[in-house]
CSV table of C-alpha atoms in Angstrom, one decimal:
chain,number,residue,atom,x,y,z
J,1,MET,CA,47.5,-33.1,30.5
J,2,VAL,CA,47.2,-36.1,32.8
J,3,THR,CA,46.0,-33.8,35.6
J,4,LEU,CA,43.3,-32.5,33.3
J,5,VAL,CA,42.1,-36.0,32.4
J,6,ILE,CA,42.0,-36.9,36.2
J,7,LEU,CA,40.1,-33.8,36.9
J,8,VAL,CA,37.5,-34.5,34.2
J,9,ILE,CA,37.0,-38.1,35.4
J,10,ALA,CA,36.6,-36.8,39.0
J,11,LEU,CA,34.0,-34.3,37.9
J,12,LEU,CA,32.1,-36.9,35.8
J,13,ALA,CA,32.1,-39.3,38.8
J,14,ALA,CA,30.8,-36.5,41.1
J,15,MET,CA,28.1,-35.6,38.6
J,16,ILE,CA,27.0,-39.3,38.3
J,17,SER,CA,26.9,-39.7,42.1
J,18,PHE,CA,24.8,-36.5,42.5
J,19,VAL,CA,22.4,-37.7,39.8
J,20,VAL,CA,22.0,-41.1,41.6
J,21,MET,CA,21.5,-39.3,44.9
J,22,GLY,CA,18.8,-37.2,43.3
J,23,ILE,CA,17.0,-40.2,41.8
J,24,ARG,CA,17.0,-41.9,45.2
J,25,HIS,CA,15.6,-38.8,46.8
J,26,LEU,CA,12.8,-38.5,44.2
J,27,GLY,CA,12.0,-42.2,44.6
J,28,ARG,CA,11.7,-41.9,48.3
J,29,ALA,CA,9.6,-38.7,47.9
J,30,ARG,CA,7.2,-40.5,45.5
J,31,VAL,CA,6.8,-43.5,47.9
J,32,LEU,CA,6.1,-41.1,50.9
J,33,ALA,CA,3.7,-39.0,48.8
J,34,ARG,CA,1.7,-42.1,47.8
J,35,HIS,CA,1.7,-43.4,51.4
J,36,SER,CA,0.5,-39.9,52.7
J,37,HIS,CA,-2.3,-39.9,50.1
J,38,GLU,CA,-3.4,-43.4,51.2
J,39,GLN,CA,-3.6,-42.1,54.8
J,40,GLY,CA,-5.6,-39.1,53.8
J,41,MET,CA,-2.7,-36.7,54.6
J,42,ARG,CA,-1.0,-34.0,52.5
J,43,PHE,CA,2.6,-34.2,51.3
J,44,SER,CA,5.2,-31.7,50.4
J,45,ARG,CA,8.8,-32.3,49.3
J,46,GLU,CA,9.8,-29.0,50.9
J,47,ASP,CA,9.1,-27.9,54.5
J,48,PRO,CA,5.9,-25.7,54.5
J,49,PHE,CA,6.1,-25.3,58.3
J,50,ASN,CA,9.7,-24.1,58.9
J,51,ILE,CA,10.1,-27.1,61.2
J,52,PRO,CA,13.6,-26.2,62.4
J,53,LYS,CA,12.3,-22.9,63.8
J,54,ARG,CA,8.8,-24.0,64.9
J,55,TYR,CA,10.1,-27.1,66.8
J,56,ARG,CA,13.5,-25.8,67.9
J,57,ASP,CA,12.7,-26.6,71.6
J,58,PHE,CA,13.0,-30.3,70.8
J,59,ALA,CA,16.4,-31.8,71.4
J,60,LEU,CA,16.8,-33.4,67.9
J,61,ILE,CA,15.8,-30.2,66.1
J,62,SER,CA,18.3,-28.1,68.1
J,63,CYS,CA,21.3,-30.5,67.5
J,64,GLY,CA,24.2,-29.4,65.4
J,65,HIS,CA,23.8,-26.8,62.7
J,66,SER,CA,22.2,-26.3,59.3
J,67,PRO,CA,19.0,-28.2,60.2
J,68,ARG,CA,16.6,-29.0,57.3
J,69,ALA,CA,13.3,-30.9,57.0
J,70,CYS,CA,11.9,-32.3,53.8
J,71,ASN,CA,9.4,-34.9,52.6
J,72,VAL,CA,6.8,-33.6,55.0
J,73,SER,CA,3.5,-35.4,55.4
J,74,HIS,CA,0.8,-33.6,57.5
J,75,GLY,CA,-2.8,-34.0,58.4
J,76,ARG,CA,-4.9,-35.7,61.0
J,77,ILE,CA,-4.9,-39.3,62.2
J,78,ASP,CA,-7.9,-39.9,64.4
J,79,LEU,CA,-8.1,-36.9,66.7
J,80,TRP,CA,-4.4,-35.9,66.4
J,81,ASN,CA,-2.6,-33.5,64.1
J,82,VAL,CA,0.5,-35.3,62.8
J,83,ARG,CA,3.6,-34.1,60.9
J,84,ALA,CA,6.0,-36.7,59.7
J,85,PHE,CA,9.2,-35.7,57.9
J,86,ASP,CA,12.8,-36.5,57.1
J,87,PHE,CA,15.3,-34.4,59.1
J,88,ARG,CA,19.0,-33.7,58.9
J,89,TYR,CA,21.6,-31.6,60.6
J,90,GLU,CA,25.3,-31.3,60.5
J,91,VAL,CA,27.9,-31.6,63.1
J,92,GLY,CA,31.5,-30.5,62.8
J,93,HIS,CA,33.0,-27.6,61.0
J,94,GLY,CA,35.6,-26.8,58.4
J,95,THR,CA,36.9,-29.7,56.4
J,96,ARG,CA,35.3,-32.4,58.6
J,97,ARG,CA,31.5,-32.5,58.8
J,98,MET,CA,29.1,-35.3,59.4
J,99,THR,CA,25.4,-35.1,58.4
J,100,CYS,CA,23.0,-36.9,60.6
J,101,HIS,CA,19.7,-38.1,59.1
J,102,TYR,CA,16.5,-39.0,60.9
J,103,SER,CA,12.8,-39.8,60.2
J,104,ALA,CA,10.6,-38.0,62.7
J,105,ILE,CA,6.9,-37.7,63.6
J,106,ILE,CA,5.4,-35.0,65.7
J,107,ILE,CA,2.0,-35.6,67.2
J,108,ASP,CA,-0.1,-33.0,68.9
J,109,THR,CA,-1.9,-35.0,71.6
J,110,ARG,CA,-3.8,-32.0,72.8
J,111,ILE,CA,-3.1,-33.2,76.4
J,112,ASP,CA,-0.6,-31.3,78.5
J,113,LEU,CA,2.0,-33.9,79.5
J,114,PRO,CA,5.1,-33.7,81.7
J,115,ASP,CA,8.3,-33.1,79.7
J,116,VAL,CA,10.5,-36.1,79.1
J,117,LEU,CA,13.4,-36.9,76.7
J,118,MET,CA,14.3,-40.5,76.0
J,119,TRP,CA,17.4,-41.2,73.8
J,120,ASN,CA,18.1,-44.7,72.6
J,121,ASP,CA,21.5,-46.3,73.2
J,122,ALA,CA,21.6,-47.3,69.5
J,123,ASP,CA,22.1,-43.6,68.7
J,124,ALA,CA,24.1,-42.8,71.9
J,125,GLU,CA,26.9,-41.0,70.0
J,126,HIS,CA,24.4,-38.3,68.9
J,127,ALA,CA,22.6,-38.0,72.2
J,128,PRO,CA,22.2,-34.4,73.6
J,129,LEU,CA,24.5,-33.8,76.5
J,130,GLY,CA,21.5,-33.2,78.9
J,131,VAL,CA,20.2,-36.7,78.5
J,132,ARG,CA,23.6,-38.4,78.7
J,133,GLU,CA,23.8,-37.3,82.3
J,134,GLY,CA,20.0,-37.5,82.8
J,135,ASP,CA,17.7,-38.7,85.5
J,136,GLY,CA,17.9,-42.4,84.8
J,137,ARG,CA,17.5,-45.3,82.4
J,138,VAL,CA,14.6,-47.3,81.2
J,139,ASP,CA,15.7,-50.4,79.3
J,140,CYS,CA,17.7,-49.1,76.3
J,141,TRP,CA,16.9,-45.5,76.8
J,142,CYS,CA,18.6,-42.9,79.0
J,143,PHE,CA,16.1,-40.2,80.0
J,144,THR,CA,15.6,-36.9,81.6
J,145,GLY,CA,12.3,-35.6,82.9
J,146,SER,CA,9.2,-37.5,84.1
J,147,CYS,CA,10.1,-41.1,85.2
J,148,ALA,CA,6.4,-42.1,85.1
J,149,LEU,CA,5.9,-40.9,81.5
J,150,ALA,CA,9.2,-42.5,80.5
J,151,ASP,CA,8.0,-45.9,81.8
J,152,VAL,CA,4.6,-45.5,79.9
J,153,LEU,CA,6.4,-44.5,76.7
J,154,LYS,CA,8.9,-47.4,77.1
J,155,ASN,CA,6.0,-49.9,77.3
J,156,ALA,CA,4.3,-48.4,74.3
J,157,ALA,CA,7.4,-48.2,72.1
J,158,ASP,CA,9.2,-51.4,73.1
J,159,SER,CA,8.9,-53.0,69.7
J,160,LEU,CA,10.8,-50.1,68.0
J,161,ALA,CA,13.6,-50.0,70.5
J,162,PRO,CA,15.9,-52.2,68.4
J,163,GLU,CA,15.5,-49.7,65.5
J,164,GLY,CA,16.9,-46.9,67.6
J,165,LEU,CA,13.6,-45.1,68.4
J,166,SER,CA,14.1,-42.0,70.6
J,167,MET,CA,11.2,-39.9,72.0
J,168,GLN,CA,10.5,-36.5,73.5
J,169,VAL,CA,7.4,-34.9,75.0
J,170,ARG,CA,7.1,-31.2,75.4
J,171,GLY,CA,3.7,-30.1,76.7
J,172,PRO,CA,1.1,-31.6,74.3
J,173,MET,CA,3.7,-32.5,71.6
J,174,LEU,CA,5.2,-36.0,71.2
J,175,MET,CA,8.1,-36.4,68.9
J,176,LEU,CA,9.3,-39.9,67.8
J,177,THR,CA,12.6,-40.2,65.9
J,178,LEU,CA,14.4,-42.9,64.1
J,179,PRO,CA,18.0,-42.5,62.9
J,180,ALA,CA,18.3,-43.2,59.2
J,181,ILE,CA,20.2,-46.3,58.2
J,182,HIS,CA,23.1,-44.4,56.7
J,183,ARG,CA,25.1,-41.5,57.9
J,184,ARG,CA,27.1,-39.8,55.3
J,185,GLN,CA,30.4,-38.2,56.3
J,186,TRP,CA,31.7,-35.7,53.9
J,187,ASP,CA,35.4,-34.9,53.8
J,188,TYR,CA,35.7,-31.6,51.9
J,189,THR,CA,39.4,-32.0,51.5
J,190,LEU,CA,39.0,-35.1,49.5
J,191,THR,CA,35.6,-34.0,48.0
J,192,ARG,CA,34.1,-37.5,48.3
J,193,PRO,CA,31.9,-39.3,50.7
J,194,GLY,CA,33.8,-41.1,53.4
J,195,GLY,CA,33.1,-43.6,56.3
């Protein structure tokens, strides 16, 4: 009988936490939708572009497994096509998984640029292996690819460096990413958020 009571309490606590998470997600989606509208852009809670497949050549998109994009704003800013979205992927398998959350912007500059990947030290634990042993460093970024473009991007993005901004250029596409404030680690053996 005591086990049944504990199980019911655990289920109620889980249901409440999922409701709270859903309300937070809806609140963020509403704020982003309003901001998109103010910028003259379109907004979708779901991913209308299949971002994990379309942009799989970007380091962040190809990290981990189970990638998912949501809260997608898209449209034009000045001459550039822009897509901004929330992105998450999982690392780990079995009973120990960690979900990594990012906010990302992809800008089509329509200028063929040399490739460069710059990963911020603030997010070093999730840096792709290729950039960890890359071509060099520019302030708080380790990078691989064009040294000249890395220096230009560093100067342009210096103010966001403390926030953990990472950048990648592939051809005409520029991707800017910021790690979300929280990372939720899920321990399936305990069925509760941890660490």
